[in-house]
Tab-separated table of C-alpha atoms and ligand atoms in Angstrom:
chain	number	residue	atom	x	y	z
W	1	UNK	CA	-8.883	-8.560	-13.874
W	2	UNK	CA	-10.499	-5.536	-12.311
W	3	UNK	CA	-8.817	-3.221	-14.838
W	4	UNK	CA	-10.235	-5.219	-17.742
W	5	UNK	CA	-13.706	-5.022	-16.217
W	6	UNK	CA	-13.396	-1.255	-15.826
W	7	UNK	CA	-12.449	-1.006	-19.498
W	8	UNK	CA	-15.788	-2.495	-20.446
W	9	UNK	CA	-17.711	0.482	-19.156
W	10	UNK	CA	-16.200	2.400	-22.074
W	11	UNK	CA	-17.695	-0.102	-24.530
W	12	UNK	CA	-21.023	0.200	-22.835
W	13	UNK	CA	-20.922	4.011	-22.985
W	14	UNK	CA	-19.865	3.817	-26.640
W	15	UNK	CA	-22.974	1.742	-27.399
W	16	UNK	CA	-25.098	4.405	-25.684
W	17	UNK	CA	-23.305	7.206	-27.565
W	18	UNK	CA	-23.895	5.508	-30.921
W	19	UNK	CA	-27.570	5.105	-30.073
W	20	UNK	CA	-27.889	8.830	-29.274
W	21	UNK	CA	-26.173	9.805	-32.528
W	22	UNK	CA	-28.739	7.823	-34.521
W	23	UNK	CA	-31.791	9.206	-32.691
W	24	UNK	CA	-33.480	12.555	-32.124
W	25	UNK	CA	-36.319	14.170	-30.094
W	26	UNK	CA	-35.082	13.190	-26.655
W	27	UNK	CA	-36.618	13.490	-23.233
W	28	UNK	CA	-33.800	13.967	-20.758
W	29	UNK	CA	-34.862	12.877	-17.292
W	30	UNK	CA	-32.571	13.280	-14.336
W	31	UNK	CA	-32.495	13.264	-10.567
W	32	UNK	CA	-33.189	16.645	-8.929
W	33	UNK	CA	-30.041	16.978	-6.791
W	34	UNK	CA	-26.661	18.515	-7.668
W	35	UNK	CA	-25.358	15.319	-9.248
W	36	UNK	CA	-28.546	14.865	-11.271
W	37	UNK	CA	-28.643	18.508	-12.346
W	38	UNK	CA	-25.030	18.493	-13.502
W	39	UNK	CA	-25.630	15.160	-15.285
W	40	UNK	CA	-28.589	16.776	-17.080
W	41	UNK	CA	-26.523	19.892	-17.829
W	42	UNK	CA	-23.765	17.775	-19.366
W	43	UNK	CA	-26.213	15.715	-21.438
W	44	UNK	CA	-28.168	18.837	-22.429
W	45	UNK	CA	-25.042	20.611	-23.642
W	46	UNK	CA	-23.966	17.471	-25.480
W	47	UNK	CA	-27.318	17.109	-27.262
W	48	UNK	CA	-27.255	20.822	-28.107
W	49	UNK	CA	-23.832	20.447	-29.696
W	50	UNK	CA	-25.139	17.519	-31.768
W	51	UNK	CA	-28.088	19.686	-32.892
W	52	UNK	CA	-30.566	17.290	-31.302
W	53	UNK	CA	-33.991	18.333	-30.067
W	54	UNK	CA	-34.632	17.637	-26.414
W	55	UNK	CA	-36.809	18.458	-23.433
W	56	UNK	CA	-35.728	18.123	-19.826
W	57	UNK	CA	-37.265	17.187	-16.530
W	58	UNK	CA	-35.665	16.747	-13.126
W	59	UNK	CA	-37.509	14.558	-10.671
W	60	UNK	CA	-37.190	13.098	-7.229
W	61	UNK	CA	-38.729	9.790	-8.215
W	62	UNK	CA	-40.531	8.125	-11.087
W	63	UNK	CA	-44.181	8.200	-10.030
W	64	UNK	CA	-46.866	6.876	-12.412
W	65	UNK	CA	-48.076	10.404	-13.273
W	66	UNK	CA	-44.489	11.374	-14.079
W	67	UNK	CA	-44.169	8.378	-16.421
W	68	UNK	CA	-47.221	9.534	-18.400
W	69	UNK	CA	-45.851	13.049	-18.703
W	70	UNK	CA	-42.414	11.829	-19.785
W	71	UNK	CA	-43.951	9.659	-22.520
W	72	UNK	CA	-45.329	12.815	-24.158
W	73	UNK	CA	-42.005	14.670	-23.960
W	74	UNK	CA	-40.141	12.961	-26.769
W	75	UNK	CA	-39.495	9.820	-28.773
W	76	UNK	CA	-36.327	8.650	-27.031
W	77	UNK	CA	-35.528	8.708	-23.347
W	78	UNK	CA	-32.324	9.311	-21.429
W	79	UNK	CA	-32.331	8.789	-17.665
W	80	UNK	CA	-29.384	10.045	-15.660
W	81	UNK	CA	-28.452	9.694	-11.969
W	82	UNK	CA	-31.442	7.470	-11.320
W	83	UNK	CA	-33.238	4.547	-12.883
W	84	UNK	CA	-31.050	1.584	-11.893
W	85	UNK	CA	-33.647	0.417	-9.379
W	86	UNK	CA	-36.466	0.798	-11.921
W	87	UNK	CA	-35.295	-1.044	-15.036
W	88	UNK	CA	-38.392	-3.265	-15.427
W	89	UNK	CA	-40.662	-0.220	-14.993
W	90	UNK	CA	-38.654	1.788	-17.518
W	91	UNK	CA	-38.622	-1.031	-20.084
W	92	UNK	CA	-42.370	-1.532	-19.635
W	93	UNK	CA	-43.125	2.139	-20.318
W	94	UNK	CA	-40.391	3.140	-22.789
W	95	UNK	CA	-39.910	-0.126	-24.697
W	96	UNK	CA	-36.401	-0.255	-26.143
W	97	UNK	CA	-36.214	3.533	-26.528
W	98	UNK	CA	-34.228	4.358	-23.442
W	99	UNK	CA	-30.818	4.465	-21.814
W	100	UNK	CA	-30.106	4.664	-18.092
W	101	UNK	CA	-26.846	6.082	-16.691
W	102	UNK	CA	-26.939	5.603	-12.940
W	103	UNK	CA	-24.523	4.902	-10.101
W	104	UNK	CA	-26.971	3.864	-7.360
W	105	UNK	CA	-26.907	0.202	-6.322
W	106	UNK	CA	-28.574	-1.789	-9.140
W	107	UNK	CA	-30.935	-4.688	-8.421
W	108	UNK	CA	-28.960	-7.241	-10.435
W	109	UNK	CA	-25.278	-8.176	-10.275
W	110	UNK	CA	-24.862	-8.584	-14.025
W	111	UNK	CA	-25.723	-5.926	-16.584
W	112	UNK	CA	-29.393	-6.668	-17.307
W	113	UNK	CA	-29.693	-4.617	-20.487
W	114	UNK	CA	-27.130	-3.044	-22.788
W	115	UNK	CA	-29.048	0.220	-22.379
W	116	UNK	CA	-28.356	0.177	-18.648
W	117	UNK	CA	-24.959	1.604	-17.645
W	118	UNK	CA	-24.024	1.316	-13.982
W	119	UNK	CA	-20.458	1.274	-12.607
W	120	UNK	CA	-21.349	-1.699	-10.385
W	121	UNK	CA	-21.538	-3.910	-13.506
W	122	UNK	CA	-17.928	-3.045	-14.342
W	123	UNK	CA	-16.166	-3.501	-11.037
W	124	UNK	CA	-16.357	0.198	-10.157
W	125	UNK	CA	-17.700	1.665	-6.919
W	126	UNK	CA	-20.606	4.026	-7.650
W	127	UNK	CA	-20.332	5.397	-4.118
W	128	UNK	CA	-16.888	6.916	-4.514
W	129	UNK	CA	-15.290	6.319	-7.908
W	130	UNK	CA	-17.911	7.834	-10.199
W	131	UNK	CA	-21.241	9.638	-9.921
W	132	UNK	CA	-24.201	10.199	-12.224
W	133	UNK	CA	-22.662	13.345	-13.682
W	134	UNK	CA	-19.369	11.484	-14.153
W	135	UNK	CA	-21.152	8.837	-16.243
W	136	UNK	CA	-22.860	11.557	-18.268
W	137	UNK	CA	-19.466	13.160	-18.845
W	138	UNK	CA	-17.822	9.901	-19.966
W	139	UNK	CA	-20.687	9.421	-22.397
W	140	UNK	CA	-20.316	13.009	-23.638
W	141	UNK	CA	-16.620	12.345	-24.207
W	142	UNK	CA	-17.471	9.212	-26.203
W	143	UNK	CA	-19.682	11.419	-28.376
W	144	UNK	CA	-16.950	13.999	-28.977
W	145	UNK	CA	-13.607	15.055	-27.547
W	146	UNK	CA	-14.801	18.655	-27.704
W	147	UNK	CA	-17.083	17.917	-24.754
W	148	UNK	CA	-14.078	17.680	-22.430
W	149	UNK	CA	-14.794	21.191	-21.135
W	150	UNK	CA	-17.853	19.646	-19.412
W	151	UNK	CA	-15.532	17.776	-17.032
W	152	UNK	CA	-15.765	20.654	-14.519
W	153	UNK	CA	-19.524	20.098	-14.195
W	154	UNK	CA	-18.946	16.398	-13.609
W	155	UNK	CA	-16.665	17.291	-10.693
W	156	UNK	CA	-19.409	19.518	-9.218
W	157	UNK	CA	-21.737	16.507	-9.337
W	158	UNK	CA	-19.195	14.185	-7.728
W	159	UNK	CA	-18.566	16.679	-4.925
W	160	UNK	CA	-22.336	17.151	-4.557
W	161	UNK	CA	-22.620	13.414	-3.918
W	162	UNK	CA	-19.717	13.711	-1.441
W	163	UNK	CA	-17.481	11.390	-3.445
W	164	UNK	CA	-14.488	13.458	-2.316
W	165	UNK	CA	-15.111	12.477	1.324
W	166	UNK	CA	-11.670	10.928	1.757
W	167	UNK	CA	-10.112	14.329	1.027
W	168	UNK	CA	-9.590	13.690	-2.666
W	169	UNK	CA	-11.302	12.281	-5.721
W	170	UNK	CA	-10.404	8.735	-6.716
W	171	UNK	CA	-10.989	6.272	-9.561
W	172	UNK	CA	-12.806	7.550	-12.640
W	173	UNK	CA	-13.500	10.828	-10.820
W	174	UNK	CA	-9.771	11.470	-10.731
W	175	UNK	CA	-9.415	10.825	-14.469
W	176	UNK	CA	-12.252	13.292	-15.084
W	177	UNK	CA	-10.569	15.822	-12.795
W	178	UNK	CA	-7.373	15.460	-14.830
W	179	UNK	CA	-9.311	16.107	-18.049
W	180	UNK	CA	-10.583	19.311	-16.438
W	181	UNK	CA	-7.107	20.454	-15.484
W	182	UNK	CA	-5.773	19.740	-18.978
W	183	UNK	CA	-8.680	21.622	-20.536
W	184	UNK	CA	-7.987	24.592	-18.265
W	185	UNK	CA	-11.511	24.587	-16.826
W	186	UNK	CA	-10.598	23.191	-13.418
W	187	UNK	CA	-8.054	23.930	-10.705
W	188	UNK	CA	-7.243	21.698	-7.734
W	189	UNK	CA	-5.296	22.413	-4.558
W	190	UNK	CA	-5.050	21.278	-0.945
W	191	UNK	CA	-6.743	23.685	1.401
W	192	UNK	CA	-9.279	24.124	4.185
W	193	UNK	CA	-12.434	22.390	2.983
W	194	UNK	CA	-15.027	24.365	4.915
W	195	UNK	CA	-17.969	25.468	2.844
W	196	UNK	CA	-18.027	28.975	1.413
W	197	UNK	CA	-14.331	29.708	1.076
W	198	UNK	CA	-14.917	31.876	-1.989
W	199	UNK	CA	-18.242	33.650	-1.585
W	200	UNK	CA	-18.866	33.937	2.182
W	201	UNK	CA	-17.592	36.723	4.407
W	202	UNK	CA	-15.279	35.188	7.035
W	203	UNK	CA	-17.766	35.391	9.916
W	204	UNK	CA	-20.388	33.523	7.939
W	205	UNK	CA	-17.762	31.125	6.664
W	206	UNK	CA	-17.313	29.887	10.240
W	207	UNK	CA	-20.883	30.417	11.325
W	208	UNK	CA	-22.482	28.277	8.619
W	209	UNK	CA	-19.938	25.501	8.663
W	210	UNK	CA	-21.847	22.248	8.697
W	211	UNK	CA	-19.042	19.847	7.958
W	212	UNK	CA	-17.619	19.900	10.488
W	213	UNK	CA	-19.906	21.784	12.786
W	214	UNK	CA	-17.695	24.009	14.915
W	215	UNK	CA	-18.806	23.641	18.528
W	216	UNK	CA	-19.976	26.973	19.984
W	217	UNK	CA	-19.276	28.717	16.684
W	218	UNK	CA	-21.741	27.203	14.236
W	219	UNK	CA	-24.915	29.294	14.067
W	220	UNK	CA	-23.436	31.972	16.370
W	221	UNK	CA	-22.232	35.037	14.453
W	222	UNK	CA	-21.181	36.930	17.566
W	223	UNK	CA	-18.842	34.154	18.724
W	224	UNK	CA	-17.462	33.696	15.213
W	225	UNK	CA	-16.485	37.308	14.865
W	226	UNK	CA	-14.891	37.248	18.362
W	227	UNK	CA	-12.986	34.096	17.399
W	228	UNK	CA	-11.575	35.802	14.294
W	229	UNK	CA	-10.653	38.920	16.263
W	230	UNK	CA	-8.893	36.854	18.930
W	231	UNK	CA	-6.746	35.347	16.205
W	232	UNK	CA	-6.065	38.778	14.742
W	233	UNK	CA	-7.697	38.200	11.382
W	234	UNK	CA	-9.085	41.362	9.813
W	235	UNK	CA	-12.708	40.935	8.788
W	236	UNK	CA	-12.662	43.721	6.227
W	237	UNK	CA	-10.483	45.206	3.626
W	238	UNK	CA	-11.743	48.753	3.235
W	239	UNK	CA	-15.458	48.530	2.529
W	240	UNK	CA	-15.264	44.875	1.489
W	241	UNK	CA	-15.903	41.879	3.738
W	242	UNK	CA	-13.037	39.469	3.257
W	243	UNK	CA	-13.572	35.831	2.331
W	244	UNK	CA	-11.221	32.957	3.115
W	245	UNK	CA	-9.796	33.186	-0.401
W	246	UNK	CA	-8.843	36.822	0.282
W	247	UNK	CA	-6.496	35.840	3.123
W	248	UNK	CA	-2.781	35.610	2.478
W	249	UNK	CA	-0.983	32.295	2.939
W	250	UNK	CA	0.106	33.149	6.499
W	251	UNK	CA	-3.398	34.151	7.570
W	252	UNK	CA	-4.891	31.050	6.002
W	253	UNK	CA	-2.541	28.854	7.929
W	254	UNK	CA	-3.172	30.747	11.149
W	255	UNK	CA	-6.921	30.355	10.761
W	256	UNK	CA	-6.726	26.670	9.827
W	257	UNK	CA	-4.652	25.845	12.906
W	258	UNK	CA	-6.887	27.959	15.144
W	259	UNK	CA	-9.923	25.988	13.950
W	260	UNK	CA	-8.108	22.664	14.349
W	261	UNK	CA	-7.107	23.655	17.885
W	262	UNK	CA	-10.650	24.731	18.709
W	263	UNK	CA	-12.042	21.399	17.487
W	264	UNK	CA	-9.443	19.412	19.432
W	265	UNK	CA	-10.341	21.321	22.599
W	266	UNK	CA	-13.953	20.315	22.010
W	267	UNK	CA	-13.124	16.621	21.644
W	268	UNK	CA	-13.682	16.397	17.923
W	269	UNK	CA	-12.049	13.152	16.766
W	270	UNK	CA	-8.718	13.574	15.078
W	271	UNK	CA	-9.786	12.019	11.754
W	272	UNK	CA	-12.548	14.595	11.536
W	273	UNK	CA	-10.112	17.429	12.113
W	274	UNK	CA	-7.722	16.013	9.547
W	275	UNK	CA	-10.553	15.709	7.029
W	276	UNK	CA	-10.924	19.503	7.112
W	277	UNK	CA	-7.871	19.747	4.916
W	278	UNK	CA	-8.061	18.223	1.484
W	279	UNK	CA	-8.584	18.913	-2.171
W	280	UNK	CA	-10.709	21.868	-3.220
W	281	UNK	CA	-11.828	22.300	-6.816
W	282	UNK	CA	-12.038	25.633	-8.603
W	283	UNK	CA	-14.048	26.234	-11.777
W	284	UNK	CA	-11.723	28.532	-13.618
W	285	UNK	CA	-14.232	29.942	-16.090
W	286	UNK	CA	-16.513	31.313	-13.358
W	287	UNK	CA	-16.331	34.839	-11.882
W	288	UNK	CA	-13.818	35.293	-9.058
W	289	UNK	CA	-16.373	35.879	-6.254
W	290	UNK	CA	-19.144	33.665	-7.601
W	291	UNK	CA	-20.327	30.642	-5.602
W	292	UNK	CA	-20.037	28.772	-8.902
W	293	UNK	CA	-16.266	29.185	-8.733
W	294	UNK	CA	-15.986	26.508	-6.028
W	295	UNK	CA	-17.273	22.979	-6.760
W	296	UNK	CA	-18.774	22.525	-3.298
W	297	UNK	CA	-20.541	25.891	-3.334
W	298	UNK	CA	-21.808	25.246	-6.850
W	299	UNK	CA	-23.209	21.882	-5.740
W	300	UNK	CA	-24.937	23.443	-2.733
W	301	UNK	CA	-26.547	26.065	-4.947
W	302	UNK	CA	-27.920	23.311	-7.186
W	303	UNK	CA	-29.169	21.297	-4.229
W	304	UNK	CA	-30.948	24.379	-2.942
W	305	UNK	CA	-32.811	24.650	-6.275
W	306	UNK	CA	-33.796	20.985	-6.238
W	307	UNK	CA	-34.860	20.958	-2.634
W	308	UNK	CA	-37.060	24.000	-3.107
W	309	UNK	CA	-38.862	22.225	-5.927
W	310	UNK	CA	-37.268	24.430	-8.590
W	311	UNK	CA	-34.694	22.135	-10.203
W	312	UNK	CA	-35.287	23.790	-13.592
W	313	UNK	CA	-33.541	26.893	-12.228
W	314	UNK	CA	-30.496	24.811	-11.323
W	315	UNK	CA	-30.537	23.130	-14.700
W	316	UNK	CA	-30.524	26.518	-16.458
W	317	UNK	CA	-27.424	27.404	-14.439
W	318	UNK	CA	-25.636	24.176	-15.410
W	319	UNK	CA	-26.610	24.874	-19.034
W	320	UNK	CA	-24.901	28.265	-18.785
W	321	UNK	CA	-27.399	30.902	-17.563
W	322	UNK	CA	-25.607	33.534	-15.481
W	323	UNK	CA	-28.400	36.133	-15.450
W	324	UNK	CA	-32.016	35.810	-14.422
W	325	UNK	CA	-32.065	32.123	-13.480
W	326	UNK	CA	-28.732	32.420	-11.727
W	327	UNK	CA	-30.071	35.327	-9.616
W	328	UNK	CA	-33.055	33.181	-8.634
W	329	UNK	CA	-30.730	30.363	-7.657
W	330	UNK	CA	-28.781	32.708	-5.374
W	331	UNK	CA	-31.995	33.597	-3.525
W	332	UNK	CA	-32.889	29.938	-3.103
W	333	UNK	CA	-29.433	29.310	-1.682
W	334	UNK	CA	-29.974	31.993	0.980
W	335	UNK	CA	-33.337	30.504	1.916
W	336	UNK	CA	-31.857	27.018	2.041
W	337	UNK	CA	-29.181	28.161	4.496
W	338	UNK	CA	-31.767	29.780	6.727
W	339	UNK	CA	-33.826	26.581	6.895
W	340	UNK	CA	-30.796	24.417	7.635
W	341	UNK	CA	-29.802	26.688	10.458
W	342	UNK	CA	-33.300	26.602	11.955
W	343	UNK	CA	-33.270	22.800	11.649
W	344	UNK	CA	-29.971	22.414	13.495
W	345	UNK	CA	-31.088	24.778	16.235
W	346	UNK	CA	-34.270	22.782	16.706
W	347	UNK	CA	-32.419	19.475	16.976
W	348	UNK	CA	-29.749	20.869	19.265
W	349	UNK	CA	-32.338	22.227	21.649
W	350	UNK	CA	-34.453	19.059	21.624
W	351	UNK	CA	-31.818	16.363	21.597
W	352	UNK	CA	-32.073	12.913	20.044
W	353	UNK	CA	-33.304	9.518	21.234
W	354	UNK	CA	-30.782	6.735	21.512
W	355	UNK	CA	-31.463	3.213	20.313
W	356	UNK	CA	-29.026	0.337	20.647
W	357	UNK	CA	-27.709	0.729	17.086
W	358	UNK	CA	-28.642	4.250	16.017
W	359	UNK	CA	-29.683	7.726	17.107
W	360	UNK	CA	-33.135	8.937	16.212
W	361	UNK	CA	-35.201	12.061	15.982
W	362	UNK	CA	-38.664	12.737	14.644
W	363	UNK	CA	-38.854	16.220	13.099
W	364	UNK	CA	-42.538	15.903	12.299
W	365	UNK	CA	-43.626	18.972	10.351
W	366	UNK	CA	-40.920	21.204	11.770
W	367	UNK	CA	-38.138	20.401	9.316
W	368	UNK	CA	-38.854	19.964	5.597
W	369	UNK	CA	-38.555	16.376	4.453
W	370	UNK	CA	-36.251	17.571	1.675
W	371	UNK	CA	-33.572	18.857	4.065
W	372	UNK	CA	-34.024	16.598	7.084
W	373	UNK	CA	-31.265	14.285	5.853
W	374	UNK	CA	-28.735	17.119	5.683
W	375	UNK	CA	-29.706	18.338	9.143
W	376	UNK	CA	-29.258	14.771	10.423
W	377	UNK	CA	-25.775	14.653	8.921
W	378	UNK	CA	-24.915	18.003	10.505
W	379	UNK	CA	-25.594	16.668	14.008
W	380	UNK	CA	-22.308	14.783	13.938
W	381	UNK	CA	-19.462	16.760	15.367
W	382	UNK	CA	-21.896	19.313	16.755
W	383	UNK	CA	-21.690	17.610	20.117
W	384	UNK	CA	-25.369	16.676	19.684
W	385	UNK	CA	-24.379	13.102	18.838
W	386	UNK	CA	-21.109	11.173	18.808
W	387	UNK	CA	-20.067	9.345	15.639
W	388	UNK	CA	-20.422	5.818	17.019
W	389	UNK	CA	-23.814	5.025	15.441
W	390	UNK	CA	-25.757	6.174	12.383
W	391	UNK	CA	-28.521	8.729	12.811
W	392	UNK	CA	-32.059	8.234	11.555
W	393	UNK	CA	-34.554	11.069	11.124
W	394	UNK	CA	-38.260	11.169	10.341
W	395	UNK	CA	-40.030	14.053	8.676
W	396	UNK	CA	-43.610	14.263	7.532
W	397	UNK	CA	-44.113	14.548	3.759
W	398	UNK	CA	-47.003	16.662	2.470
W	399	UNK	CA	-48.892	13.491	1.492
W	400	UNK	CA	-48.716	12.400	5.170
W	401	UNK	CA	-46.232	9.593	4.567
W	402	UNK	CA	-43.006	9.597	6.566
W	403	UNK	CA	-39.714	10.387	4.895
W	404	UNK	CA	-36.926	8.458	6.604
W	405	UNK	CA	-33.370	9.749	6.212
W	406	UNK	CA	-30.289	7.978	7.493
W	407	UNK	CA	-26.735	9.264	7.719
W	408	UNK	CA	-23.537	7.582	8.861
W	409	UNK	CA	-19.967	8.741	9.327
W	410	UNK	CA	-16.787	7.834	7.477
W	411	UNK	CA	-15.719	6.056	10.628
W	412	UNK	CA	-18.800	3.804	10.480
W	413	UNK	CA	-18.218	3.222	6.784
W	414	UNK	CA	-14.743	1.958	7.651
W	415	UNK	CA	-16.358	-0.386	10.169
W	416	UNK	CA	-18.455	-1.828	7.319
W	417	UNK	CA	-21.797	-0.059	7.733
W	418	UNK	CA	-24.198	-0.348	4.787
W	419	UNK	CA	-27.120	1.911	5.639
W	420	UNK	CA	-28.700	1.582	2.178
W	421	UNK	CA	-28.911	-2.174	2.574
W	422	UNK	CA	-30.235	-1.895	6.137
W	423	UNK	CA	-33.092	0.382	5.050
W	424	UNK	CA	-33.821	-1.855	2.062
W	425	UNK	CA	-34.037	-4.872	4.388
W	426	UNK	CA	-36.423	-3.120	6.771
W	427	UNK	CA	-38.634	-2.038	3.887
W	428	UNK	CA	-38.673	-5.565	2.466
W	429	UNK	CA	-39.852	-6.819	5.835
W	430	UNK	CA	-42.529	-4.149	6.146
W	431	UNK	CA	-44.000	-5.146	2.790
W	432	UNK	CA	-44.725	-3.429	-0.461
W	433	UNK	CA	-45.911	-0.074	0.817
W	434	UNK	CA	-42.413	0.850	1.936
W	435	UNK	CA	-39.511	1.384	-0.429
W	436	UNK	CA	-35.974	2.267	0.334
W	437	UNK	CA	-32.307	2.224	-0.437
W	438	UNK	CA	-29.414	4.479	-1.286
W	439	UNK	CA	-25.767	4.577	-0.444
W	440	UNK	CA	-23.782	2.938	2.340
W	441	UNK	CA	-23.287	6.212	4.196
W	442	UNK	CA	-26.514	8.042	3.296
W	443	UNK	CA	-29.856	6.458	2.531
W	444	UNK	CA	-33.558	7.053	2.775
W	445	UNK	CA	-36.998	5.566	2.363
W	446	UNK	CA	-40.658	6.325	2.725
W	447	UNK	CA	-43.027	4.580	5.124
W	448	UNK	CA	-46.624	4.897	6.291
W	449	UNK	CA	-47.244	6.706	9.536
W	450	UNK	CA	-48.708	3.598	11.180
W	451	UNK	CA	-45.455	1.721	10.475
W	452	UNK	CA	-43.260	4.072	12.554
W	453	UNK	CA	-42.906	1.941	15.687
W	454	UNK	CA	-42.396	-1.306	13.831
W	455	UNK	CA	-39.918	0.349	11.491
W	456	UNK	CA	-37.709	1.528	14.377
W	457	UNK	CA	-37.827	-1.880	16.022
W	458	UNK	CA	-36.835	-3.814	12.894
W	459	UNK	CA	-34.230	-1.191	11.991
W	460	UNK	CA	-32.410	-1.756	15.275
W	461	UNK	CA	-31.663	-5.347	14.253
W	462	UNK	CA	-31.105	-4.637	10.541
W	463	UNK	CA	-28.439	-1.992	11.150
W	464	UNK	CA	-26.561	-4.432	13.363
W	465	UNK	CA	-26.766	-7.117	10.646
W	466	UNK	CA	-25.490	-4.775	7.965
W	467	UNK	CA	-21.965	-4.237	9.143
W	468	UNK	CA	-19.889	-6.349	6.779
Y	1	MN	MN1	-25.918	10.876	-7.782
């Protein structure tokens, strides 16, 4: 039964592909994170190859001003990696001239429009089996088999949305990965999954690890270099700083077990240690030392662009720029890392408040609202908080509303946590001014400052109710 359902998504994508072939002058609107930027890159490339005219815009949300601007951008409208929660609004403003490809929880159980493609309508899990960029890729493949080289970008998007959290890609993501391997654009192997294995010098590789945070090592370069020396791993080869990829098989294994041992000594749960090893994805057409060579590093670079309000730079990179825009993206990545590190240090020094069903901290103006969710996620495993409850963080947005970010752990997910639903429920109770939602493991919403206290109180009961 389920297989048959999943087959129908192909029909739905075919309908969308046929519509695109018949139309021209598109506005391509996508979410501003790694998944959204790769989705836009895939669609952009696809439209280019069909000789279609198009303009692009990457947004965080669909505000009324944005709607007006989008209406002037083209005659037909493609929304990727967002839109499922906004179908009535989109239909009202873009009457019959739109398609939405999104994997976030839709508002209806049944497909509400044939222009609306969401894996949830077809028995697929949009949290782990396919992402926004994956949908864009499947559509591109419906348009033409020659678009199969874009599969590597779809994998960057999936990894950006952490759909590889179990240690490997599953479902449709896995089929896309196999396309990439067959096309020769993607490599996959089991290895240490710390961030920066290709482009970071070893010391920084340990120092900036956020998943997992390495107790006493994260954010401490001195200790990291001592740790490597203790385990007799050379930091340099001649003039060159070595990266993890430069190590030989024996050294790699030595380092991986040293890290595992270190984590075990610091009471990191075993599942977390095990999750350090898993699939890593290599983009074979990228330069050997480029951050774009590794799917996770590529995704982080794109997120850095989006979070610094310059998604167009990231989009240029996904569309193929490896010169000026790429250089700008590299600078944004460095800045992003600096801000994350400052955020973690702040939270570690201040500590968090504990509620019955979650941990909480209010970053106020001290951590940007665009990165507060990542910082919250990084607190797990750092020793700052144990993984037994989700963590909720507040940060002040420039318009003085409060951005709420929630993060859970894979352990909590296994226990049935649905953070997206919990936040949605609280917002529903607070009334129309608040809106919220997201995924089971990571979700967010926006509230008014005066609602803070009430929000926390209601949330304590809603989280408890949303373990299924
Ligand atoms: Mn996404």
